mmCIF file of C-alpha atoms in Angstrom:
data_model
loop_
_atom_site.group_PDB
_atom_site.id
_atom_site.type_symbol
_atom_site.label_atom_id
_atom_site.label_comp_id
_atom_site.label_asym_id
_atom_site.label_seq_id
_atom_site.Cartn_x
_atom_site.Cartn_y
_atom_site.Cartn_z
ATOM 1 C CA MET A 1 19.021 -49.232 0.203
ATOM 2 C CA PRO A 2 16.469 -51.230 2.228
ATOM 3 C CA ARG A 3 16.004 -49.679 5.667
ATOM 4 C CA PHE A 4 16.643 -52.866 7.636
ATOM 5 C CA LYS A 5 19.343 -54.503 5.541
ATOM 6 C CA ASP A 6 21.119 -57.180 7.629
ATOM 7 C CA LYS A 7 19.127 -56.332 10.771
ATOM 8 C CA VAL A 8 17.716 -59.301 12.710
ATOM 9 C CA ILE A 9 13.992 -58.968 13.338
ATOM 10 C CA VAL A 10 11.887 -61.256 15.530
ATOM 11 C CA VAL A 11 8.107 -61.215 15.026
ATOM 12 C CA THR A 12 5.835 -63.242 17.287
ATOM 13 C CA GLY A 13 2.445 -64.321 15.990
ATOM 14 C CA GLY A 14 4.129 -64.354 12.606
ATOM 15 C CA ALA A 15 1.973 -67.072 11.038
ATOM 16 C CA SER A 16 -1.044 -64.932 10.165
ATOM 17 C CA GLY A 17 -2.768 -61.575 10.315
ATOM 18 C CA ILE A 18 -0.815 -58.614 11.666
ATOM 19 C CA GLY A 19 2.199 -60.774 12.499
ATOM 20 C CA ALA A 20 2.488 -62.211 8.993
ATOM 21 C CA ALA A 21 2.144 -58.760 7.429
ATOM 22 C CA THR A 22 4.878 -57.483 9.745
ATOM 23 C CA VAL A 23 7.166 -60.373 8.796
ATOM 24 C CA ASP A 24 6.670 -59.572 5.116
ATOM 25 C CA ALA A 25 7.181 -55.822 5.626
ATOM 26 C CA PHE A 26 10.531 -56.207 7.382
ATOM 27 C CA TRP A 27 11.657 -58.847 4.887
ATOM 28 C CA GLN A 28 10.865 -56.491 2.007
ATOM 29 C CA GLU A 29 13.010 -53.870 3.748
ATOM 30 C CA GLY A 30 16.016 -56.194 3.832
ATOM 31 C CA GLY A 31 15.646 -57.622 7.331
ATOM 32 C CA ARG A 32 16.655 -61.121 8.354
ATOM 33 C CA VAL A 33 13.370 -62.154 9.903
ATOM 34 C CA ALA A 34 12.454 -64.860 12.414
ATOM 35 C CA ALA A 35 8.710 -65.594 12.400
ATOM 36 C CA LEU A 36 7.639 -67.110 15.723
ATOM 37 C CA ASP A 37 4.257 -68.716 16.213
ATOM 38 C CA ILE A 38 2.578 -71.546 18.068
ATOM 39 C CA ARG A 39 1.473 -72.951 14.697
ATOM 40 C CA GLU A 40 2.779 -73.152 11.155
ATOM 41 C CA ARG A 41 2.176 -70.337 8.696
ATOM 42 C CA PRO A 42 -0.496 -71.535 6.204
ATOM 43 C CA ASP A 43 1.315 -70.118 3.181
ATOM 44 C CA ARG A 44 4.995 -70.458 2.308
ATOM 45 C CA VAL A 45 7.230 -67.938 4.030
ATOM 46 C CA PRO A 46 9.433 -65.800 1.788
ATOM 47 C CA ASP A 47 12.985 -66.946 1.134
ATOM 48 C CA GLY A 48 15.192 -65.498 3.859
ATOM 49 C CA VAL A 49 12.514 -65.769 6.551
ATOM 50 C CA ARG A 50 12.946 -68.517 9.132
ATOM 51 C CA SER A 51 9.993 -69.975 11.035
ATOM 52 C CA TYR A 52 10.131 -71.129 14.635
ATOM 53 C CA ARG A 53 7.552 -72.815 16.819
ATOM 54 C CA CYS A 54 7.176 -70.838 20.045
ATOM 55 C CA ASP A 55 4.590 -70.615 22.824
ATOM 56 C CA VAL A 56 4.956 -67.085 24.180
ATOM 57 C CA ALA A 57 3.240 -68.052 27.443
ATOM 58 C CA ASP A 58 5.961 -70.625 28.196
ATOM 59 C CA GLU A 59 9.256 -69.314 29.576
ATOM 60 C CA THR A 60 11.286 -72.292 28.407
ATOM 61 C CA SER A 61 9.866 -72.040 24.895
ATOM 62 C CA VAL A 62 10.559 -68.303 24.656
ATOM 63 C CA GLU A 63 14.107 -68.471 26.013
ATOM 64 C CA GLY A 64 14.995 -71.480 23.902
ATOM 65 C CA THR A 65 13.607 -69.936 20.731
ATOM 66 C CA PHE A 66 15.448 -66.653 21.259
ATOM 67 C CA ASP A 67 18.668 -68.620 21.801
ATOM 68 C CA ARG A 68 18.098 -70.452 18.507
ATOM 69 C CA VAL A 69 17.399 -67.225 16.623
ATOM 70 C CA ALA A 70 20.589 -65.640 17.931
ATOM 71 C CA MET A 71 22.618 -68.721 17.039
ATOM 72 C CA GLU A 72 21.094 -69.340 13.590
ATOM 73 C CA ILE A 73 20.416 -65.793 12.347
ATOM 74 C CA GLY A 74 22.353 -63.377 14.553
ATOM 75 C CA ASP A 75 22.050 -60.906 17.406
ATOM 76 C CA ILE A 76 18.545 -59.506 17.635
ATOM 77 C CA ASP A 77 17.936 -55.849 16.723
ATOM 78 C CA VAL A 78 14.136 -55.561 16.708
ATOM 79 C CA VAL A 79 11.282 -57.514 18.279
ATOM 80 C CA VAL A 80 7.646 -57.036 17.291
ATOM 81 C CA HIS A 81 5.374 -58.930 19.666
ATOM 82 C CA SER A 82 2.049 -59.654 17.964
ATOM 83 C CA ALA A 83 1.056 -63.064 19.382
ATOM 84 C CA ALA A 84 -2.175 -62.913 21.393
ATOM 85 C CA VAL A 85 -5.403 -64.556 22.406
ATOM 86 C CA LEU A 86 -8.137 -62.510 20.737
ATOM 87 C CA GLY A 87 -11.856 -62.008 21.066
ATOM 88 C CA GLY A 88 -14.588 -61.650 23.631
ATOM 89 C CA SER A 89 -15.093 -63.966 26.571
ATOM 90 C CA GLY A 90 -18.582 -63.328 27.897
ATOM 91 C CA PRO A 91 -20.235 -61.387 30.733
ATOM 92 C CA PHE A 92 -17.942 -60.436 33.598
ATOM 93 C CA HIS A 93 -19.993 -62.129 36.328
ATOM 94 C CA GLN A 94 -19.880 -65.443 34.441
ATOM 95 C CA LEU A 95 -16.139 -65.557 33.754
ATOM 96 C CA SER A 96 -14.183 -68.576 34.914
ATOM 97 C CA LEU A 97 -10.680 -68.315 36.330
ATOM 98 C CA ASP A 98 -9.444 -70.574 33.527
ATOM 99 C CA THR A 99 -10.751 -68.123 30.934
ATOM 100 C CA TRP A 100 -9.183 -65.179 32.758
ATOM 101 C CA ASN A 101 -5.840 -66.946 33.047
ATOM 102 C CA ARG A 102 -5.793 -67.900 29.366
ATOM 103 C CA TYR A 103 -5.834 -64.236 28.304
ATOM 104 C CA ILE A 104 -3.486 -63.031 31.025
ATOM 105 C CA ASP A 105 -0.970 -65.852 30.525
ATOM 106 C CA THR A 106 -0.649 -65.350 26.771
ATOM 107 C CA ASN A 107 -1.245 -61.629 26.330
ATOM 108 C CA LEU A 108 0.314 -60.092 29.438
ATOM 109 C CA THR A 109 2.753 -62.674 30.774
ATOM 110 C CA GLY A 110 3.714 -63.550 27.207
ATOM 111 C CA SER A 111 4.508 -59.886 26.548
ATOM 112 C CA PHE A 112 6.736 -59.837 29.618
ATOM 113 C CA LEU A 113 8.552 -63.036 28.642
ATOM 114 C CA VAL A 114 9.165 -61.917 25.054
ATOM 115 C CA SER A 115 10.207 -58.393 26.061
ATOM 116 C CA ARG A 116 12.554 -59.685 28.769
ATOM 117 C CA ALA A 117 14.121 -62.232 26.413
ATOM 118 C CA ALA A 118 14.750 -59.498 23.863
ATOM 119 C CA ALA A 119 15.978 -56.934 26.380
ATOM 120 C CA SER A 120 18.397 -59.240 28.184
ATOM 121 C CA ARG A 121 20.088 -60.188 24.921
ATOM 122 C CA MET A 122 20.182 -56.611 23.641
ATOM 123 C CA VAL A 123 21.764 -55.393 26.871
ATOM 124 C CA ALA A 124 24.318 -58.225 26.835
ATOM 125 C CA LYS A 125 25.361 -57.304 23.278
ATOM 126 C CA ALA A 126 25.124 -53.524 23.796
ATOM 127 C CA THR A 127 22.482 -53.411 21.030
ATOM 128 C CA LYS A 128 20.438 -50.215 20.879
ATOM 129 C CA GLY A 129 17.388 -52.216 19.948
ATOM 130 C CA ARG A 130 13.680 -51.749 19.472
ATOM 131 C CA ILE A 131 10.893 -53.616 21.280
ATOM 132 C CA ILE A 132 7.404 -53.083 19.864
ATOM 133 C CA LEU A 133 4.285 -54.564 21.447
ATOM 134 C CA ILE A 134 1.004 -54.891 19.560
ATOM 135 C CA GLY A 135 -1.780 -53.866 21.880
ATOM 136 C CA SER A 136 -5.310 -52.798 21.012
ATOM 137 C CA VAL A 137 -7.743 -49.936 21.368
ATOM 138 C CA ASN A 138 -8.925 -52.132 24.248
ATOM 139 C CA SER A 139 -5.711 -51.144 26.004
ATOM 140 C CA VAL A 140 -7.413 -47.826 26.784
ATOM 141 C CA ALA A 141 -11.141 -48.574 26.433
ATOM 142 C CA SER A 142 -13.128 -51.726 27.064
ATOM 143 C CA GLU A 143 -16.252 -53.142 25.491
ATOM 144 C CA ARG A 144 -18.907 -55.497 26.714
ATOM 145 C CA GLY A 145 -17.925 -59.109 27.227
ATOM 146 C CA ALA A 146 -14.189 -58.538 26.901
ATOM 147 C CA ALA A 147 -12.895 -58.017 30.441
ATOM 148 C CA PRO A 148 -9.960 -60.492 30.320
ATOM 149 C CA TYR A 149 -8.832 -59.309 26.898
ATOM 150 C CA ALA A 150 -9.073 -55.608 27.779
ATOM 151 C CA SER A 151 -7.363 -56.176 31.129
ATOM 152 C CA SER A 152 -4.492 -58.058 29.502
ATOM 153 C CA LYS A 153 -4.016 -55.372 26.862
ATOM 154 C CA GLY A 154 -4.258 -52.612 29.456
ATOM 155 C CA GLY A 155 -1.559 -54.357 31.449
ATOM 156 C CA MET A 156 0.617 -54.477 28.345
ATOM 157 C CA ARG A 157 0.329 -50.704 28.094
ATOM 158 C CA MET A 158 1.841 -50.246 31.559
ATOM 159 C CA LEU A 159 4.419 -52.953 30.862
ATOM 160 C CA THR A 160 5.526 -50.916 27.846
ATOM 161 C CA ARG A 161 6.090 -47.847 29.984
ATOM 162 C CA SER A 162 7.878 -49.741 32.742
ATOM 163 C CA ALA A 163 10.222 -51.490 30.312
ATOM 164 C CA ALA A 164 10.931 -48.228 28.477
ATOM 165 C CA VAL A 165 11.958 -46.523 31.716
ATOM 166 C CA ASP A 166 14.276 -49.359 32.756
ATOM 167 C CA LEU A 167 15.797 -49.924 29.317
ATOM 168 C CA GLY A 168 16.268 -46.304 28.270
ATOM 169 C CA PRO A 169 19.787 -46.100 29.771
ATOM 170 C CA TYR A 170 20.819 -48.925 27.418
ATOM 171 C CA GLY A 171 19.552 -47.149 24.308
ATOM 172 C CA ILE A 172 16.627 -49.577 23.892
ATOM 173 C CA THR A 173 13.217 -48.130 23.045
ATOM 174 C CA VAL A 174 9.947 -49.835 23.955
ATOM 175 C CA ASN A 175 6.675 -48.768 22.361
ATOM 176 C CA MET A 176 3.188 -50.077 21.764
ATOM 177 C CA ILE A 177 0.905 -49.978 18.729
ATOM 178 C CA LEU A 178 -2.828 -49.838 19.429
ATOM 179 C CA PRO A 179 -4.751 -51.196 16.426
ATOM 180 C CA GLY A 180 -8.423 -50.562 15.913
ATOM 181 C CA PRO A 181 -10.552 -52.904 13.783
ATOM 182 C CA ILE A 182 -8.227 -54.749 11.400
ATOM 183 C CA THR A 183 -9.380 -57.188 8.731
ATOM 184 C CA THR A 184 -7.500 -60.471 9.200
ATOM 185 C CA PRO A 185 -8.306 -64.109 8.427
ATOM 186 C CA ALA A 186 -9.706 -64.364 11.967
ATOM 187 C CA THR A 187 -11.994 -61.310 11.653
ATOM 188 C CA ARG A 188 -12.914 -61.257 7.956
ATOM 189 C CA GLU A 189 -16.131 -63.287 8.195
ATOM 190 C CA ASN A 190 -17.513 -61.133 11.001
ATOM 191 C CA PHE A 191 -16.388 -57.886 9.382
ATOM 192 C CA GLU A 192 -18.237 -58.772 6.185
ATOM 193 C CA GLN A 193 -21.584 -59.085 7.974
ATOM 194 C CA PRO A 194 -24.015 -56.247 7.155
ATOM 195 C CA GLU A 195 -24.511 -55.400 10.841
ATOM 196 C CA THR A 196 -20.769 -55.119 11.416
ATOM 197 C CA ARG A 197 -20.358 -52.961 8.330
ATOM 198 C CA ARG A 198 -23.074 -50.619 9.621
ATOM 199 C CA THR A 199 -21.264 -50.424 12.963
ATOM 200 C CA PHE A 200 -18.020 -49.460 11.238
ATOM 201 C CA GLU A 201 -19.796 -46.772 9.242
ATOM 202 C CA ARG A 202 -20.911 -45.315 12.566
ATOM 203 C CA VAL A 203 -17.802 -45.677 14.754
ATOM 204 C CA LEU A 204 -15.008 -45.193 12.202
ATOM 205 C CA PRO A 205 -14.692 -41.718 10.648
ATOM 206 C CA GLY A 206 -13.596 -43.318 7.372
ATOM 207 C CA GLY A 207 -16.203 -46.056 7.626
ATOM 208 C CA LEU A 208 -13.871 -48.980 6.902
ATOM 209 C CA PRO A 209 -11.566 -51.201 9.000
ATOM 210 C CA GLY A 210 -7.814 -51.193 8.514
ATOM 211 C CA SER A 211 -5.509 -53.867 7.117
ATOM 212 C CA PRO A 212 -2.564 -55.730 8.674
ATOM 213 C CA ALA A 213 -0.282 -53.694 6.406
ATOM 214 C CA ASP A 214 -1.358 -50.535 8.262
ATOM 215 C CA ILE A 215 -0.028 -51.971 11.525
ATOM 216 C CA ALA A 216 3.125 -53.305 9.860
ATOM 217 C CA ALA A 217 3.840 -49.803 8.542
ATOM 218 C CA ALA A 218 3.608 -48.409 12.074
ATOM 219 C CA ALA A 219 6.023 -51.098 13.274
ATOM 220 C CA LEU A 220 8.499 -50.143 10.549
ATOM 221 C CA PHE A 221 8.452 -46.567 11.783
ATOM 222 C CA LEU A 222 8.932 -47.500 15.457
ATOM 223 C CA ALA A 223 11.851 -49.749 14.481
ATOM 224 C CA SER A 224 13.512 -47.092 12.334
ATOM 225 C CA PRO A 225 16.247 -44.585 13.253
ATOM 226 C CA GLU A 226 13.661 -41.820 12.831
ATOM 227 C CA SER A 227 11.920 -43.002 16.022
ATOM 228 C CA ARG A 228 15.083 -42.782 18.130
ATOM 229 C CA PHE A 229 13.485 -40.338 20.606
ATOM 230 C CA VAL A 230 10.123 -42.156 20.787
ATOM 231 C CA THR A 231 9.804 -44.539 23.722
ATOM 232 C CA GLY A 232 7.342 -45.548 26.412
ATOM 233 C CA THR A 233 4.356 -44.439 24.395
ATOM 234 C CA ASP A 234 1.413 -45.649 22.303
ATOM 235 C CA LEU A 235 0.865 -45.234 18.591
ATOM 236 C CA MET A 236 -2.869 -45.334 17.959
ATOM 237 C CA VAL A 237 -3.673 -46.886 14.571
ATOM 238 C CA ASP A 238 -7.452 -47.063 14.802
ATOM 239 C CA GLY A 239 -8.779 -45.042 11.882
ATOM 240 C CA GLY A 240 -9.879 -42.314 14.290
ATOM 241 C CA MET A 241 -12.295 -44.560 16.207
ATOM 242 C CA LEU A 242 -11.354 -43.246 19.645
ATOM 243 C CA ALA A 243 -11.040 -39.659 18.444
ATOM 244 C CA GLN A 244 -14.760 -39.065 18.142
ATOM 245 C CA ILE A 245 -17.657 -38.856 20.578
ATOM 246 C CA LEU A 246 -20.676 -40.705 19.212
ATOM 247 C CA ASN A 247 -23.963 -38.858 19.291
#
């Protein structure tokens, strides 16, 4: 029997990349999936998946969308929060406040809004649910020209712990997945460049980036009964990148 038969799954950032792969993975496991995104998915969603427009940085949009999901699909069991502003932003001393706010508003405040919307409904329905945030290796280590992104993802890491502590008494687990380099429509062109390939050969023990399906598989585990005693922690899915010291 599919592991998530009749469970209601909400995936933000569900139109592409990691989010789309996560939508498909839960659907294949029998879940009733709501794919939330600020834009339409470029390909047709599978039958049984419902798409919703949602801006995770906007409280009204998040609350209204979660209300619609509960009304149209059912009480929410699992939330996987993948929506994010990605990429570098330039040297620290040249950053504008607008640039800083764009990353913080979507990545950190958006994580709070989505997690709170999920948690409040789970608590109200006595649902022993799962909240899974998609972070980054930049949650624990920065790189040049990425201060707002790394700061927002680092903040998400502490948000995960704080929410897990507060929600544990209700049987709700909160965890974070930290992807390393993942080939998506947004990264494919850069990842195919010879210089980038040489970098991966150096920094990744296996030499190759991961796929969105690798992150979706981690989300399936954290949403499963087998992860009942796992909460407030990170699952590093980075191909060993942060495990090695470069010579």
